[in-house]
Coordinates of C-alpha atoms in Angstrom, one line a residue:
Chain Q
X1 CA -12.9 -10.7 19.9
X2 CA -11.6 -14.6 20.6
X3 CA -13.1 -15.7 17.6
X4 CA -11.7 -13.1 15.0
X5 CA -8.1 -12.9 16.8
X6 CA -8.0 -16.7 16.7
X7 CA -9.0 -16.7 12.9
X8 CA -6.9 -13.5 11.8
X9 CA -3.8 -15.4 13.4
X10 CA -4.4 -18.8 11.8
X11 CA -4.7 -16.9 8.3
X12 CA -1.4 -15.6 8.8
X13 CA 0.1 -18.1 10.2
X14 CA -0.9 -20.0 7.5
X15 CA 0.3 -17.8 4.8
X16 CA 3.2 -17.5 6.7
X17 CA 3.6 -22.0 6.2
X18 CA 2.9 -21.4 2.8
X19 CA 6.0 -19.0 2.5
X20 CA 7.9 -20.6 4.1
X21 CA 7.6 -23.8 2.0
X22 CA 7.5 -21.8 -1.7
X23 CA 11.0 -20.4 -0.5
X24 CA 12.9 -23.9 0.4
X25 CA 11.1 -24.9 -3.1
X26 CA 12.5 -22.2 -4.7
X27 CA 15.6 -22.3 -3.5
X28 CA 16.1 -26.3 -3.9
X29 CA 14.8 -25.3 -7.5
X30 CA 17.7 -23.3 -7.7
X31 CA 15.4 -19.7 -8.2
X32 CA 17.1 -17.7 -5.5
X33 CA 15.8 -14.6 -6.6
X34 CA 12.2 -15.5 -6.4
X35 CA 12.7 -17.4 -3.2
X36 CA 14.3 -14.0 -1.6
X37 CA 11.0 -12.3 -3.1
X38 CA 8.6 -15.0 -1.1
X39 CA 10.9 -14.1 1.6
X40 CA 9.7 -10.5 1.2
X41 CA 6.2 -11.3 1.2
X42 CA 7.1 -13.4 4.7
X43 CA 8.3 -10.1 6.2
X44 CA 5.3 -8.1 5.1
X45 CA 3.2 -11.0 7.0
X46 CA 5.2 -10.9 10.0
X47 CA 4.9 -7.0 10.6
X48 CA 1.5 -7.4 10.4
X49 CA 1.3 -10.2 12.3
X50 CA 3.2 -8.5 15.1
X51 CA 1.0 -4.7 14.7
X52 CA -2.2 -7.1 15.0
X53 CA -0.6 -8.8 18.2
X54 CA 0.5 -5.1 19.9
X55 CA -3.4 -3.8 18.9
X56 CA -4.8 -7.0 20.3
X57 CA -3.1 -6.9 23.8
X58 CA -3.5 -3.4 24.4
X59 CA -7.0 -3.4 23.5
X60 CA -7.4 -6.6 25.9
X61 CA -6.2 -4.5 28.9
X62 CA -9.5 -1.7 28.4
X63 CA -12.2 -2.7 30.9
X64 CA -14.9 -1.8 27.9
X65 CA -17.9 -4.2 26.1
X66 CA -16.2 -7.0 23.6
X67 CA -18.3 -5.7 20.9
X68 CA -16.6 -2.0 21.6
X69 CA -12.9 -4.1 21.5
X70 CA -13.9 -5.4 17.8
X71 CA -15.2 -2.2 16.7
X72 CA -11.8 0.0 17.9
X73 CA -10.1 -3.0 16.6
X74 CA -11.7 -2.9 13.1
X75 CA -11.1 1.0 13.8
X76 CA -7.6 1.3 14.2
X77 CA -6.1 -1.9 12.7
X78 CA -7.7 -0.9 9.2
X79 CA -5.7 2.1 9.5
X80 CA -2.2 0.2 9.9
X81 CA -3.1 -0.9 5.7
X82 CA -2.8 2.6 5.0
X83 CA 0.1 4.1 7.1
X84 CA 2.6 1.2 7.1
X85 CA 2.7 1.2 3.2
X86 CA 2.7 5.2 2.4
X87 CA 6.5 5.1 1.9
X88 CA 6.2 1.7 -0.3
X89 CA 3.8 3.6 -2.1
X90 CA 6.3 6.9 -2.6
X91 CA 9.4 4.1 -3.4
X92 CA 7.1 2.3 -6.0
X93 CA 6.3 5.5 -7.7
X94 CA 10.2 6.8 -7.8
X95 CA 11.0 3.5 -9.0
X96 CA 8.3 3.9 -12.1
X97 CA 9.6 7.3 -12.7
X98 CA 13.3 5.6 -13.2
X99 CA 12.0 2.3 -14.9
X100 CA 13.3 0.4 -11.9
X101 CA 11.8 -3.0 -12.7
X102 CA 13.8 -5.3 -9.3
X103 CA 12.3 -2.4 -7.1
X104 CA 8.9 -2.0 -9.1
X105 CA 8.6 -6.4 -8.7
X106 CA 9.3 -5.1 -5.0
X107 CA 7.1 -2.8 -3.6
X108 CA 4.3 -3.9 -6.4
X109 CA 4.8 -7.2 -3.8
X110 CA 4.4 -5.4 -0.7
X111 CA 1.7 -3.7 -1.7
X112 CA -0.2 -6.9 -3.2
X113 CA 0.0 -8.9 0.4
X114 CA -1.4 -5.8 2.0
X115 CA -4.2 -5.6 0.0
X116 CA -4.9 -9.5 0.7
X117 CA -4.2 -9.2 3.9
X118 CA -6.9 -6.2 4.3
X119 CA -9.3 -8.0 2.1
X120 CA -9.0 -11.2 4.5
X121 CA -9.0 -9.1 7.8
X122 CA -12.5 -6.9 6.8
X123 CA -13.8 -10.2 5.6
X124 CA -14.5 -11.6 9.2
X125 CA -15.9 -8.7 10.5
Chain L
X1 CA 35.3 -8.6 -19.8
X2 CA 36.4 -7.7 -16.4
X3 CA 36.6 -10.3 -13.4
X4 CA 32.9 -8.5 -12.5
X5 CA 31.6 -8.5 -15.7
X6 CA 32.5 -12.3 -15.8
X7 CA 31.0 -12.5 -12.3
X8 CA 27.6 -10.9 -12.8
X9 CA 27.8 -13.2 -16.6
X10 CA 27.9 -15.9 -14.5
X11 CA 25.2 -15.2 -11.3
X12 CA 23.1 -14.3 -13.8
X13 CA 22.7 -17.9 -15.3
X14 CA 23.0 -19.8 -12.4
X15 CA 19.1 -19.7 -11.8
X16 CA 16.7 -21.9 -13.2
X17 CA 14.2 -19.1 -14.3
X18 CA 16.9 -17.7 -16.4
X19 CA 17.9 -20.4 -18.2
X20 CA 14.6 -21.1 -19.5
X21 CA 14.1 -17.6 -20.0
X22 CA 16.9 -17.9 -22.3
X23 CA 16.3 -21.4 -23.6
X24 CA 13.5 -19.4 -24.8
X25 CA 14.9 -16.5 -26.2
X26 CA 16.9 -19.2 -28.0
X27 CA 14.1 -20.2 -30.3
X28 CA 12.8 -16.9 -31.0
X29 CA 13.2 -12.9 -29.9
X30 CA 9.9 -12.6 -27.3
X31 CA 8.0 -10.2 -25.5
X32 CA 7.7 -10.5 -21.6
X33 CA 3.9 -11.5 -21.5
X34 CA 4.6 -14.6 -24.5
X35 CA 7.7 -15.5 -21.7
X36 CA 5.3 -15.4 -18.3
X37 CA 2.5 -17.7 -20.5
X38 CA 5.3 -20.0 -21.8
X39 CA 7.5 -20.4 -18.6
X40 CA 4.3 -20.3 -16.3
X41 CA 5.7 -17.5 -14.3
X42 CA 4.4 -13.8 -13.8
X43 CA 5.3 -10.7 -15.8
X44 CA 7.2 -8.8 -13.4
X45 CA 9.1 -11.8 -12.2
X46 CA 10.1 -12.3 -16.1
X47 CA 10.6 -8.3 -16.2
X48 CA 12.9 -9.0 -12.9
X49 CA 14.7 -11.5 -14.6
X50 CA 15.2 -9.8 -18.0
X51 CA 16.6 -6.5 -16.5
X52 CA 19.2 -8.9 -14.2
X53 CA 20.0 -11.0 -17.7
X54 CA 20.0 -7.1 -19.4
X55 CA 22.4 -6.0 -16.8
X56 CA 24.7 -9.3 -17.7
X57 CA 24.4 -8.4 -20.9
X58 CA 23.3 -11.2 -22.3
X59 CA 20.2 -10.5 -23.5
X60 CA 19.2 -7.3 -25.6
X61 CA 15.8 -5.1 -25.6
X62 CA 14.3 -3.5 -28.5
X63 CA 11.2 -1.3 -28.5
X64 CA 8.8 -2.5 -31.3
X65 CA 5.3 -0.5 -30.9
X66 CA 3.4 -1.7 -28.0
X67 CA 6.5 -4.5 -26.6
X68 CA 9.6 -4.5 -25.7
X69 CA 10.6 -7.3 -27.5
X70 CA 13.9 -9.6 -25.8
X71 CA 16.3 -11.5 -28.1
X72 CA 19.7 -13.3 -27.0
X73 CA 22.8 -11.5 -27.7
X74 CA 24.7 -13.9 -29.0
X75 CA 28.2 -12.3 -29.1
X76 CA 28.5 -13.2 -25.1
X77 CA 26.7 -16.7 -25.3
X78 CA 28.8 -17.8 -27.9
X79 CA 32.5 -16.9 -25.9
X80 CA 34.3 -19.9 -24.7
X81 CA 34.0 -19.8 -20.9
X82 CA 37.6 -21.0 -21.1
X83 CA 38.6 -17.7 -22.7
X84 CA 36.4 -15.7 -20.6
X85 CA 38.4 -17.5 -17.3
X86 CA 42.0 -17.2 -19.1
X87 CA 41.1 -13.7 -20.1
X88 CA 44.0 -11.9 -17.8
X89 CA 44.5 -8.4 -16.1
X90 CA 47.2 -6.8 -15.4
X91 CA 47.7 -5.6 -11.4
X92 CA 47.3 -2.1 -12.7
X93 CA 43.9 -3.1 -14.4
X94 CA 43.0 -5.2 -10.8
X95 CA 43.9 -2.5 -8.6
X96 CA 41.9 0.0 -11.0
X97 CA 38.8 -2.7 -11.3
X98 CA 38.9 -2.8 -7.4
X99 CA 38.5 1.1 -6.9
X100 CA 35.8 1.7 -9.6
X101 CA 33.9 -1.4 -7.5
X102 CA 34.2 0.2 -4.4
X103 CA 33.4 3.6 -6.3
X104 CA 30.0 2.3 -7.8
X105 CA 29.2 0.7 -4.0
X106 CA 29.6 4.2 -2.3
X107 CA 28.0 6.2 -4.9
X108 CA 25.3 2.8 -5.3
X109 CA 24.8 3.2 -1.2
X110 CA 24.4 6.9 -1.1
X111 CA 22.9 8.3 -4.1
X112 CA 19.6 6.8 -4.9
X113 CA 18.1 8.0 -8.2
X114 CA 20.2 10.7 -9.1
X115 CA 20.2 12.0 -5.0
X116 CA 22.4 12.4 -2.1
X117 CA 20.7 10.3 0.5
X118 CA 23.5 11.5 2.8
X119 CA 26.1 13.2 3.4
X120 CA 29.0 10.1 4.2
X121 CA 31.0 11.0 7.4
X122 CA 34.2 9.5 6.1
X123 CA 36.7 11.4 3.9
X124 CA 37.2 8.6 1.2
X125 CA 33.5 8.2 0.6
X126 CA 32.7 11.9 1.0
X127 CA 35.5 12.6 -2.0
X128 CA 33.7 10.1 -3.9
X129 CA 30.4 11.5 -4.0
X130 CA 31.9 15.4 -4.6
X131 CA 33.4 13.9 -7.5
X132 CA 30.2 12.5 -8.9
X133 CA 28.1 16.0 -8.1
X134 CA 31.3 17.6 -9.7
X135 CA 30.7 15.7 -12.8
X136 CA 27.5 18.4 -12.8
X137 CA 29.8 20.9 -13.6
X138 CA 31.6 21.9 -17.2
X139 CA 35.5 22.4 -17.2
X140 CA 36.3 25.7 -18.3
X141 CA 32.8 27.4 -17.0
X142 CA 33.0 30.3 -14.3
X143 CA 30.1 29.9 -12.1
X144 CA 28.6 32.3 -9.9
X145 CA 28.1 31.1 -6.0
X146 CA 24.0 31.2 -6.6
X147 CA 24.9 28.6 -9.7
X148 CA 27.1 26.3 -8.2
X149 CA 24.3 26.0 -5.3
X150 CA 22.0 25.2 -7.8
X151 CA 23.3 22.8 -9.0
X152 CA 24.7 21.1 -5.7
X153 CA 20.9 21.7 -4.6
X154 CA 20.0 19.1 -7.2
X155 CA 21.7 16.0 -5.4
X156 CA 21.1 17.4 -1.4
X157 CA 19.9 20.4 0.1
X158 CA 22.7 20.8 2.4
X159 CA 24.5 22.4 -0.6
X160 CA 25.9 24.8 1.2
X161 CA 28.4 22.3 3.0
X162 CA 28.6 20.5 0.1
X163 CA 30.2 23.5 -1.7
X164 CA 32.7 24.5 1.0
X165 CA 33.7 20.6 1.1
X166 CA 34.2 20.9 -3.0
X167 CA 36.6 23.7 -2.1
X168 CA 38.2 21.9 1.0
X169 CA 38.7 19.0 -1.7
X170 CA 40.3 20.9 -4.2
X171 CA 37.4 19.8 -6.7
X172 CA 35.9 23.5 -7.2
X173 CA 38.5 26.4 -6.9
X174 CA 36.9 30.0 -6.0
X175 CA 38.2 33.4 -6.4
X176 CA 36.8 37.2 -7.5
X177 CA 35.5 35.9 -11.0
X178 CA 33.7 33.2 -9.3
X179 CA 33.6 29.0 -8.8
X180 CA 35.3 26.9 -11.3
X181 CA 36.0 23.2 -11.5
X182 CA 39.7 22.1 -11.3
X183 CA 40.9 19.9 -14.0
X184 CA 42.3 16.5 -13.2
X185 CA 45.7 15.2 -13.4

């Protein structure tokens, strides 16, 4: 499980730099809207980041085979890219309904960095 | 144009993505995807844009088949910015400006696409957003109680407290015929 939580971390973490950077761009660039939208996609990272730490350490206190840890691991994290975004998913669709376009840009975001982020995460397995 | 018209005028261009939006629009009336190849951006961050420059008011939309096609309107660009600054209000017109601001923020805060998120706690807001469901109803109309909570039903389905507090408010008046809405002053 080292090898995977080391490498899931550093991909965030990494994304997270990159963020972190595009919004002092942006904002020196004087595009504050799109920096507070990278700041968005920071957030989305962070919650993540954080779900992936609480599934990590509880899973770290089972007495059970490391290959069992990766597979509940695989298992129940997975899940998280379904739950945590059902309400962006309602929001997204009530903003189409209403031709909201700032809430569309929004949750279309949120919904785009947990798709990568999935993508990324079932990629080391 | 109001102090908050001349506000949002001005937030509006103070961003670099808008300007050459509209540096764009300048040369020609364009559609979003022609503005995300030229400025290098994507299409909902030019749709984001657009709708804040729409709001502003300084651009205009127009539906041509498949596009919504953008083009500058250039009754607002071409104000002095002086005469938009000297453009004075009287106290009666600030004091009015400052409660239809602080209307649009309570009804902006608790209705969200057409619904009552909440009912708010405090009287001033709570009269606020009875007189935005009220606007539901016709002057003149006698409504039966199964209409009026209908109608309330439509914002929060709490109408029932809703209805009483339209009473308590003096918005709705009741008797034997039924509910009816009581004009203004």
């Amino acid at each position: 499980m080292e090898e995977i939580k080391s490498q899931y971390f550093e991909i965030i973490e990494n994304k997270k730099k990159q963020c972190t950077s595009e919004y002092e761009n942006l904002k020196k660039d004087d595009r504050k809207d799109e920096a507070d939208l990278v700041k968005i996609k920071e957030n989305i990272y962070e919650i993540f980041e954080v779900l992936f730490k609480t599934h990590v350490n509880q899973l770290e206190k089972l007495s059970i085979p490391d290959e069992e840890k990766l597979h509940r691991l695989k298992e129940e994290y997975t899940k998280r890219f379904e739950t945590i975004p059902k309400s962006w998913i309602a929001r997204l669709e009530l903003a189409q309904k209403h031709n909201d376009v700032a809430n569309i840009v929004i949750e279309e975001l949120k919904l785009q960095v947990v798709k990568d982020l999935k993508e990324q995460f079932l990629a080391l397995y | 144009m109001t102090e908050s018209d001349a506000i949002k005028l001005f937030k509006s261009l103070a961003d670099k993505s808008r300007l050459m939006i509209l540096k764009s629009l300048a040369e020609q009336p364009m559609y979003v995807e022609l503005l995300a190849n030229r400025l290098n951006l994507t299409p909902p961050t030019i749709s984001f844009h657009l709708k804040k420059l729409e709001e502003a008011g300084v651009v205009n939309s127009k539906k041509e088949q498949y596009y919504t096609i953008y083009s500058l309107k250039e009754s607002i660009l071409n104000a002095k910015i002086l005469d938009i600054i000297k453009e004075e209000s009287s106290e009666k017109e600030v004091q009015e400006e400052r409660e239809e601001q602080y209307r649009e923020k309570v009804i902006e805060s608790f209705f969200e696409y057409g619904k009552l998120k909440s009912i708010p706690v405090q009287r001033k807001k709570k009269r606020i957003i009875l007189e935005e469901i009220a606007k539901a109803f016709e002057l003149d109309r006698i409504y039966t109680e199964r209409e009026v909570n209908i109608t309330i039903a439509d914002y929060h389905d709490d109408f029932c407290t809703l209805r009483r507090d339209m009473i308590s408010e003096k918005i709705l008046t009741r008797d034997e015929k039924g509910y009816q809405l009581i004009k203004k002053d």
